[in-house]
Tab-separated table of C-alpha atoms in Angstrom:
chain	number	residue	atom	x	y	z
A	1476	MET	CA	23.975	7.632	-18.226
A	1477	GLU	CA	21.596	10.466	-17.539
A	1478	TYR	CA	20.385	8.705	-14.383
A	1479	MET	CA	23.855	8.781	-12.922
A	1480	GLY	CA	24.541	12.401	-13.791
A	1481	ILE	CA	26.014	12.559	-17.301
A	1482	GLU	CA	24.358	15.200	-19.491
A	1483	ARG	CA	21.964	13.613	-21.944
A	1484	ASP	CA	23.475	15.363	-24.975
A	1485	ARG	CA	26.915	13.836	-24.438
A	1486	LEU	CA	25.768	10.418	-25.525
A	1487	HIS	CA	24.169	9.788	-28.889
A	1488	PHE	CA	22.991	6.647	-30.573
A	1489	SER	CA	22.206	6.378	-34.223
A	1490	TRP	CA	21.914	3.764	-36.895
A	1491	VAL	CA	23.534	4.818	-40.143
A	1492	SER	CA	23.886	2.508	-43.112
A	1493	SER	CA	27.039	2.699	-45.257
A	1494	ALA	CA	24.795	3.951	-48.060
A	1495	GLU	CA	23.439	6.846	-46.005
A	1496	ALA	CA	26.193	9.434	-46.403
A	1497	THR	CA	23.832	12.380	-45.997
A	1498	LYS	CA	22.379	10.962	-42.795
A	1499	PHE	CA	25.908	10.394	-41.487
A	1500	ILE	CA	26.814	14.040	-42.099
A	1501	THR	CA	23.631	15.267	-40.433
A	1502	VAL	CA	24.222	13.055	-37.397
A	1503	VAL	CA	27.866	14.135	-37.028
A	1504	LYS	CA	26.838	17.789	-37.266
A	1505	GLU	CA	24.120	17.304	-34.671
A	1506	VAL	CA	26.422	15.448	-32.297
A	1507	THR	CA	29.256	17.987	-32.503
A	1508	ALA	CA	26.850	20.895	-32.107
A	1509	ALA	CA	25.210	19.309	-29.059
A	1510	VAL	CA	28.513	18.453	-27.389
A	1511	LYS	CA	30.051	21.870	-28.159
A	1512	ALA	CA	27.039	23.533	-26.590
A	1513	LEU	CA	27.700	21.630	-23.365
A	1514	GLY	CA	31.364	22.616	-23.202
A	1515	PRO	CA	34.227	20.485	-21.894
A	1516	ALA	CA	33.322	17.421	-19.819
A	1517	THR	CA	33.938	17.783	-16.100
A	1518	LYS	CA	32.572	14.443	-14.992
A	1519	PHE	CA	34.034	11.005	-15.580
A	1520	VAL	CA	37.374	12.567	-16.477
A	1521	LYS	CA	40.782	11.213	-15.548
A	1522	ASP	CA	43.920	13.121	-16.428
A	1523	ARG	CA	46.844	11.278	-17.906
A	1524	ARG	CA	48.754	10.992	-14.621
A	1525	GLN	CA	45.904	9.048	-13.093
A	1526	VAL	CA	45.679	6.664	-16.000
A	1527	SER	CA	49.286	5.587	-16.360
B	1434	MET	CA	6.148	-19.618	7.359
B	1435	ILE	CA	7.187	-21.367	10.601
B	1436	GLY	CA	5.696	-24.729	9.731
B	1437	TYR	CA	7.765	-25.007	6.564
B	1438	ILE	CA	10.624	-26.731	8.392
B	1439	ASP	CA	8.879	-30.065	8.807
B	1440	LYS	CA	7.533	-30.005	5.302
B	1441	ILE	CA	10.937	-29.129	3.782
B	1442	ARG	CA	12.578	-31.970	5.746
B	1443	GLU	CA	9.818	-34.394	4.792
B	1444	ILE	CA	10.056	-33.565	1.076
B	1445	SER	CA	13.858	-33.655	1.150
B	1446	LEU	CA	13.880	-37.025	2.909
B	1447	LYS	CA	11.498	-38.454	0.352
B	1448	LEU	CA	13.513	-37.100	-2.580
B	1449	LEU	CA	16.793	-38.440	-1.186
B	1450	ASN	CA	15.350	-41.806	-0.181
B	1451	GLU	CA	13.743	-42.333	-3.561
B	1452	GLU	CA	16.983	-41.149	-5.181
B	1453	LYS	CA	15.149	-38.567	-7.201
B	1454	VAL	CA	17.905	-36.120	-6.326
B	1455	ASP	CA	21.573	-36.453	-5.397
B	1456	MET	CA	21.452	-33.519	-3.033
B	1457	VAL	CA	19.133	-30.939	-1.574
B	1458	ILE	CA	20.230	-27.325	-1.339
B	1459	GLY	CA	18.603	-25.570	1.585
B	1460	TYR	CA	19.408	-23.529	4.673
B	1461	ARG	CA	20.934	-24.539	7.978
B	1462	LYS	CA	21.504	-22.631	11.181
B	1463	GLY	CA	24.439	-20.255	11.065
B	1464	SER	CA	27.045	-19.779	13.764
B	1465	LEU	CA	25.407	-16.590	15.052
B	1466	PRO	CA	21.783	-15.814	15.901
B	1467	MET	CA	19.811	-14.498	12.911
B	1468	MET	CA	22.217	-16.095	10.462
B	1469	THR	CA	21.646	-19.008	8.137
B	1470	GLU	CA	24.038	-20.740	5.789
B	1471	PRO	CA	23.468	-22.536	2.542
B	1472	CYS	CA	23.576	-26.261	3.133
B	1473	PHE	CA	24.001	-29.186	0.781
B	1474	VAL	CA	22.314	-32.321	2.095
B	1475	LYS	CA	23.404	-35.511	0.369
B	1476	ARG	CA	22.428	-38.196	2.913
B	1477	PRO	CA	18.865	-38.858	4.123
B	1478	GLU	CA	20.055	-38.894	7.754
B	1479	ASP	CA	21.224	-35.276	7.417
B	1480	VAL	CA	17.882	-33.699	6.518
B	1481	GLU	CA	17.435	-32.629	10.152
B	1482	THR	CA	20.073	-29.937	9.595
B	1483	LEU	CA	17.711	-28.149	7.209
B	1484	ILE	CA	15.845	-25.221	8.714
B	1485	TRP	CA	13.517	-22.447	7.669
B	1486	ASP	CA	12.854	-19.095	9.319
B	1487	SER	CA	12.801	-15.397	8.445
B	1488	ASN	CA	16.567	-15.308	8.127
B	1489	CYS	CA	16.793	-17.422	4.979
B	1490	ARG	CA	17.887	-14.414	3.004
B	1491	ILE	CA	20.527	-16.059	0.835
B	1492	ASN	CA	19.579	-16.637	-2.791
B	1493	LEU	CA	20.226	-20.343	-3.277
B	1494	ALA	CA	20.030	-20.113	-7.070
B	1495	ALA	CA	23.630	-18.894	-6.874
B	1496	TYR	CA	24.707	-22.483	-6.129
B	1497	LEU	CA	23.178	-24.081	-9.219
B	1498	MET	CA	25.412	-22.916	-12.032
B	1499	ASP	CA	26.843	-25.704	-14.195
B	1500	ARG	CA	26.005	-28.457	-11.677
B	1501	LYS	CA	25.810	-31.904	-13.216
B	1502	GLU	CA	23.892	-33.805	-10.542
B	1503	LYS	CA	20.182	-33.905	-9.799
B	1504	ILE	CA	19.309	-31.286	-7.239
B	1505	GLY	CA	16.432	-30.501	-4.934
B	1506	ILE	CA	16.415	-26.822	-4.074
B	1507	VAL	CA	14.441	-24.706	-1.641
B	1508	ALA	CA	13.204	-21.633	-3.485
B	1509	LYS	CA	11.490	-18.461	-2.369
B	1510	GLY	CA	9.884	-16.190	-4.969
B	1511	CYS	CA	13.138	-14.452	-5.857
B	1512	ASP	CA	15.155	-17.689	-5.847
B	1513	SER	CA	12.668	-19.285	-8.231
B	1514	ARG	CA	12.953	-16.320	-10.599
B	1515	ASN	CA	16.722	-16.655	-10.582
B	1516	ILE	CA	16.330	-20.375	-11.287
B	1517	ILE	CA	14.296	-19.400	-14.352
B	1518	ASN	CA	17.120	-17.063	-15.369
B	1519	HIS	CA	19.524	-19.988	-15.146
B	1520	LEU	CA	17.208	-22.158	-17.241
B	1521	VAL	CA	16.998	-19.434	-19.902
B	1522	GLU	CA	20.772	-18.969	-19.865
B	1523	ASN	CA	21.476	-22.718	-19.990
B	1524	LYS	CA	23.252	-22.800	-16.654
B	1525	ILE	CA	21.205	-25.771	-15.509
B	1526	LYS	CA	18.541	-28.062	-17.001
B	1527	ARG	CA	14.987	-28.205	-15.701
B	1528	GLU	CA	15.119	-32.033	-15.629
B	1529	GLN	CA	17.929	-31.851	-13.090
B	1530	LEU	CA	15.858	-29.881	-10.637
B	1531	VAL	CA	13.186	-30.595	-8.104
B	1532	ILE	CA	12.136	-27.185	-6.847
B	1533	ILE	CA	10.752	-27.066	-3.316
B	1534	GLY	CA	8.776	-23.830	-3.381
B	1535	ALA	CA	8.682	-21.752	-0.215
B	1536	PRO	CA	6.029	-19.012	-0.437
B	1537	CYS	CA	7.639	-16.128	1.395
B	1538	LYS	CA	6.333	-13.207	3.413
B	1539	GLY	CA	9.672	-11.448	3.407
B	1540	MET	CA	12.958	-11.860	5.179
B	1541	ILE	CA	14.161	-9.860	8.175
B	1542	ASP	CA	16.758	-7.132	7.778
B	1543	LYS	CA	19.297	-8.267	10.366
B	1544	LYS	CA	21.187	-4.972	10.400
B	1545	ALA	CA	18.010	-2.962	10.997
B	1546	VAL	CA	17.090	-5.163	13.953
B	1547	ALA	CA	20.610	-4.954	15.406
B	1548	LEU	CA	20.574	-1.186	15.049
B	1549	GLN	CA	17.208	-0.760	16.741
B	1550	PHE	CA	18.071	-3.240	19.479
B	1551	GLY	CA	21.388	-1.554	20.235
B	1552	GLN	CA	22.905	-4.653	21.874
B	1553	ASP	CA	24.607	-7.782	20.690
B	1554	ILE	CA	21.921	-10.313	19.907
B	1555	ASP	CA	22.439	-13.612	21.756
B	1556	GLU	CA	19.094	-15.236	21.184
B	1557	TYR	CA	16.443	-15.064	18.511
B	1558	GLN	CA	12.929	-16.413	18.365
B	1559	GLU	CA	10.105	-15.899	15.944
B	1560	THR	CA	6.409	-16.529	15.615
B	1561	GLU	CA	4.259	-16.074	12.542
B	1562	ASP	CA	4.241	-12.252	12.741
B	1563	GLN	CA	6.771	-11.315	15.392
B	1564	ILE	CA	10.412	-11.772	16.235
B	1565	THR	CA	11.978	-11.509	19.671
B	1566	VAL	CA	15.662	-10.856	20.222
B	1567	LYS	CA	17.507	-11.164	23.523
B	1568	GLY	CA	20.926	-9.969	24.600
B	1569	GLY	CA	22.712	-7.896	27.229
B	1570	GLY	CA	20.014	-8.702	29.788
B	1571	THR	CA	17.195	-7.183	27.743
B	1572	GLU	CA	14.810	-8.381	25.120
B	1573	LYS	CA	12.758	-6.706	22.463
B	1574	THR	CA	9.929	-7.811	20.218
B	1575	PHE	CA	9.488	-6.527	16.689
B	1576	GLN	CA	6.649	-6.918	14.235
B	1577	LYS	CA	8.132	-8.657	11.197
B	1578	VAL	CA	6.556	-6.168	8.820
B	1579	ASP	CA	8.467	-3.332	10.487
B	1580	VAL	CA	11.900	-4.889	10.020
B	1581	LEU	CA	11.646	-6.487	6.596
B	1582	GLN	CA	14.461	-6.062	4.119
B	1583	GLU	CA	13.606	-3.196	1.808
B	1584	ASN	CA	13.481	-5.420	-1.276
B	1585	CYS	CA	11.123	-7.808	0.559
B	1586	ALA	CA	8.843	-4.974	1.646
B	1587	ILE	CA	8.339	-3.978	-1.995
B	1588	CYS	CA	8.319	-7.542	-3.377
B	1589	ASN	CA	5.583	-8.401	-5.859
B	1590	HIS	CA	6.523	-12.047	-6.442
B	1591	ARG	CA	6.467	-13.681	-3.038
B	1592	ASN	CA	5.291	-17.022	-4.323
B	1593	PRO	CA	7.694	-19.196	-6.264
B	1594	VAL	CA	7.090	-18.766	-9.986
B	1595	VAL	CA	8.051	-22.356	-10.708
B	1596	TYR	CA	7.986	-25.330	-8.325
B	1597	ASP	CA	7.468	-29.075	-8.088
B	1598	GLU	CA	6.678	-29.335	-4.388
B	1599	LEU	CA	5.406	-26.744	-1.958
B	1600	ALA	CA	6.551	-26.246	1.626
B	1601	GLY	CA	3.375	-24.365	2.529
B	1602	ASP	CA	0.281	-22.692	1.147
B	1603	LEU	CA	0.744	-19.933	-1.398
B	1604	VAL	CA	0.661	-16.459	0.146
B	1605	GLU	CA	-1.165	-13.376	-1.026
B	1606	GLU	CA	0.886	-11.196	-3.385
B	1607	GLN	CA	1.334	-7.536	-2.536
B	1608	THR	CA	-0.417	-5.383	-5.110
B	1609	ASP	CA	-0.678	-1.942	-3.527
B	1610	ILE	CA	3.066	-1.298	-3.311
B	1611	ASP	CA	5.081	1.388	-5.010
B	1612	ARG	CA	8.264	-0.372	-6.091
B	1613	TYR	CA	10.059	2.607	-7.566
B	1614	GLU	CA	9.530	5.573	-5.259
B	1615	ASP	CA	13.263	5.968	-4.512
B	1616	ILE	CA	14.192	5.672	-8.185
B	1617	ARG	CA	11.741	8.388	-9.200
B	1618	LYS	CA	13.221	10.630	-6.538
B	1619	ILE	CA	16.656	10.313	-8.159
B	1620	GLU	CA	15.232	10.707	-11.654
B	1621	ALA	CA	13.707	14.015	-10.576
B	1622	MET	CA	17.072	15.466	-9.497
B	1623	ASP	CA	18.962	17.809	-11.789
B	1624	ILE	CA	22.048	16.543	-13.522
B	1625	ASP	CA	24.621	17.746	-10.973
B	1626	GLU	CA	22.538	16.534	-8.048
B	1627	LYS	CA	22.430	13.104	-9.659
B	1628	TRP	CA	26.171	13.060	-10.193
B	1629	ASN	CA	26.848	14.119	-6.610
B	1630	PHE	CA	24.297	11.693	-5.228
B	1631	PHE	CA	26.089	8.725	-6.762
B	1632	GLU	CA	29.484	10.203	-5.934
B	1633	ASP	CA	28.431	10.193	-2.244
B	1634	MET	CA	26.706	6.847	-2.457
B	1635	LEU	CA	29.696	5.069	-3.982
B	1636	SER	CA	32.445	6.840	-2.050
B	1637	PRO	CA	32.668	4.193	0.731
B	1638	CYS	CA	33.162	1.403	-1.848
B	1639	ILE	CA	36.334	-0.613	-1.231
B	1640	ARG	CA	36.017	-2.599	-4.472
B	1641	CYS	CA	35.828	-5.908	-2.604
B	1642	TYR	CA	33.362	-7.218	-5.215
B	1643	ALA	CA	31.232	-8.898	-2.548
B	1644	CYS	CA	28.131	-7.617	-4.384
B	1645	ARG	CA	29.263	-9.353	-7.531
B	1646	ASN	CA	30.258	-12.554	-5.766
B	1647	ALA	CA	26.928	-12.860	-3.972
B	1648	CYS	CA	24.903	-12.200	-7.116
B	1649	PRO	CA	23.347	-15.265	-8.761
B	1650	LEU	CA	23.608	-13.485	-12.122
B	1651	CYS	CA	27.350	-12.838	-11.925
B	1652	TYR	CA	28.777	-16.117	-13.101
B	1653	CYS	CA	31.166	-15.096	-15.894
B	1654	PRO	CA	34.353	-17.208	-15.682
B	1655	THR	CA	36.347	-13.971	-15.800
B	1656	CYS	CA	34.548	-10.815	-14.745
B	1657	PHE	CA	35.257	-7.682	-16.764
B	1658	VAL	CA	36.860	-6.070	-13.714
B	1659	ASP	CA	39.347	-8.928	-13.376
B	1660	GLU	CA	40.450	-8.957	-16.975
B	1661	SER	CA	43.804	-7.388	-17.740
B	1662	LYS	CA	44.037	-7.917	-21.503
B	1663	PRO	CA	42.296	-5.657	-22.273
B	1664	GLN	CA	41.874	-3.916	-18.968
B	1665	TRP	CA	38.378	-2.489	-19.261
B	1666	VAL	CA	38.373	-0.632	-15.986
B	1667	GLY	CA	41.011	0.611	-13.547
B	1668	LYS	CA	41.502	-1.552	-10.478
B	1669	SER	CA	42.033	1.163	-7.893
B	1670	ASN	CA	39.286	2.767	-5.860
B	1671	ASP	CA	39.476	5.909	-7.953
B	1672	PRO	CA	35.916	7.305	-7.997
B	1673	ASN	CA	35.686	7.050	-11.801
B	1674	ASP	CA	36.736	3.394	-11.767
B	1675	THR	CA	34.425	2.556	-8.892
B	1676	ARG	CA	31.548	4.212	-10.675
B	1677	THR	CA	32.362	2.374	-13.882
B	1678	PHE	CA	32.343	-0.940	-12.044
B	1679	HIS	CA	28.987	-0.413	-10.341
B	1680	PHE	CA	27.377	1.083	-13.361
B	1681	LEU	CA	28.537	-1.671	-15.736
B	1682	ARG	CA	27.691	-4.447	-13.321
B	1683	ALA	CA	24.173	-3.055	-13.118
B	1684	PHE	CA	23.959	-3.050	-16.907
B	1685	HIS	CA	25.095	-6.674	-17.075
B	1686	CYS	CA	22.137	-7.464	-14.830
B	1687	ALA	CA	19.624	-5.368	-16.793
B	1688	GLY	CA	16.503	-7.381	-17.557
B	1689	ARG	CA	17.871	-10.267	-15.479
B	1690	CYS	CA	17.903	-8.833	-11.971
B	1691	THR	CA	15.101	-10.122	-9.743
B	1692	ASP	CA	15.817	-7.637	-6.940
B	1693	CYS	CA	16.660	-10.462	-4.516
B	1694	GLY	CA	18.890	-8.063	-2.571
B	1695	ALA	CA	21.947	-10.362	-2.428
B	1696	CYS	CA	24.281	-7.539	-3.530
B	1697	GLU	CA	23.160	-5.111	-0.872
B	1698	ARG	CA	23.239	-7.723	1.890
B	1699	ALA	CA	26.779	-8.698	0.970
B	1700	CYS	CA	28.074	-5.126	0.987
B	1701	PRO	CA	30.309	-4.538	4.020
B	1702	MET	CA	30.013	-0.770	3.530
B	1703	ASP	CA	26.191	-0.708	3.324
B	1704	ILE	CA	26.097	0.867	-0.121
B	1705	PRO	CA	22.562	0.768	-1.578
B	1706	VAL	CA	23.677	-0.763	-4.882
B	1707	ARG	CA	20.120	-1.776	-5.694
B	1708	LEU	CA	19.466	1.829	-6.683
B	1709	LEU	CA	21.379	1.031	-9.873
B	1710	THR	CA	19.975	-2.415	-10.654
B	1711	LYS	CA	16.456	-1.338	-9.762
B	1712	LYS	CA	16.590	1.614	-12.148
B	1713	LEU	CA	17.321	-0.798	-14.987
B	1714	GLY	CA	14.554	-3.068	-13.760
B	1715	LYS	CA	12.210	-0.105	-13.897
B	1716	ASP	CA	13.375	0.811	-17.404
B	1717	CYS	CA	12.831	-2.757	-18.615
B	1718	LEU	CA	9.328	-2.649	-17.188
B	1719	ASP	CA	8.525	0.790	-18.626
B	1720	ILE	CA	10.044	0.219	-22.056
B	1721	TYR	CA	9.521	-3.478	-22.718
B	1722	GLY	CA	6.875	-4.426	-20.141
B	1723	TRP	CA	9.400	-6.947	-18.872
B	1724	GLU	CA	9.999	-8.445	-15.457
B	1725	ALA	CA	12.906	-10.846	-15.096
B	1726	GLY	CA	12.591	-14.520	-14.295
B	1727	LEU	CA	8.938	-15.153	-14.928
B	1728	ASP	CA	8.998	-17.233	-18.092
B	1729	PRO	CA	11.581	-19.902	-18.977
B	1730	GLU	CA	10.597	-19.619	-22.643
B	1731	GLN	CA	11.484	-15.955	-23.068
B	1732	ARG	CA	14.910	-14.352	-23.303
B	1733	PRO	CA	15.521	-10.996	-21.613
B	1734	PRO	CA	14.784	-7.867	-23.712
B	1735	LEU	CA	18.402	-6.768	-24.147
B	1736	ASP	CA	19.166	-10.198	-25.562
B	1737	THR	CA	16.513	-10.284	-28.269
B	1738	PHE	CA	15.314	-8.227	-31.181
B	1739	LYS	CA	11.703	-7.675	-32.048
B	1740	PRO	CA	10.597	-5.546	-35.005
B	1741	ASP	CA	8.238	-3.626	-32.733
B	1742	ASP	CA	10.902	-2.798	-30.103
B	1743	PRO	CA	10.638	0.870	-29.153
B	1744	ASN	CA	13.472	3.014	-30.531
B	1745	VAL	CA	14.607	4.469	-27.235
B	1746	GLY	CA	17.159	7.232	-27.738
B	1747	ILE	CA	18.209	6.094	-31.221
B	1748	LYS	CA	18.121	8.800	-33.855
């Protein structure tokens, strides 16, 4: 994704077991913080008129 | 490579006469100069139609999927690697095949020659190192090395990886080549430059899917772009949809692509689609030390799990 021009922080991968609630919370916090820092996406966006 | 013709015909005749194969897949002369077509020889008397020159660009492995008969097939380095892919993916059985290996010094880029010649080409001749084209009352001679297809110029598997017969002596492999110069150039761009680069590169795309159809890896009964329930990707040539198509197709070929160049050759709009597949080839090499189509016993890295796989990008 980064190679084709999508900011690295927009895409996250993680492995969280159903028993790892704390890890899940940490990951969600990290992801939202990283994406918020980038601001709204401008690339790869279609508005609703284009979709329907 | 010139002398291969007689040898290919001789081997094919023997295989057909001894009924070791039901047909031989090779090349025959096309309807225009510098063009060849795939050709399926089933009768011994037809082996004379088989030819070999520096225009045998087509990847013949694309004609093997799900065949039931016994087949002799002419295979360059890239073709042989795609045959291995098919063996790994159970698209054909090794026992069905007699592979006629054709060590290859690279195929000519027809468009590059036409462009440099500037005339319609009426006649074509080649020697071991040179080609001569004639047309419009003039003629021009090119060194083969100057007009090779880009993927051939950076090829590091010229000899067939697997074969039963050989059409000629094995050739020297290229070792001092830099396969990924163009990819590194893109990797070094900043994020907006990258986005705009691909936006420009893909803008001529007419979504004809010729790249997919020519690809020996693209054999799904229904391609994801043709499915409508669910519809994974829009069917128009909206830039987002076009990008999704190219990007996903490249991912489907990750760890399988042999850089045979079929996609780029098929493209009527001259889009360098290999910049996507090659990037994934580079990643597979960097991350897993993997090159596609070298070993029939190993499955591609994105298809297997090993405890010591590197954790790329996973938190």
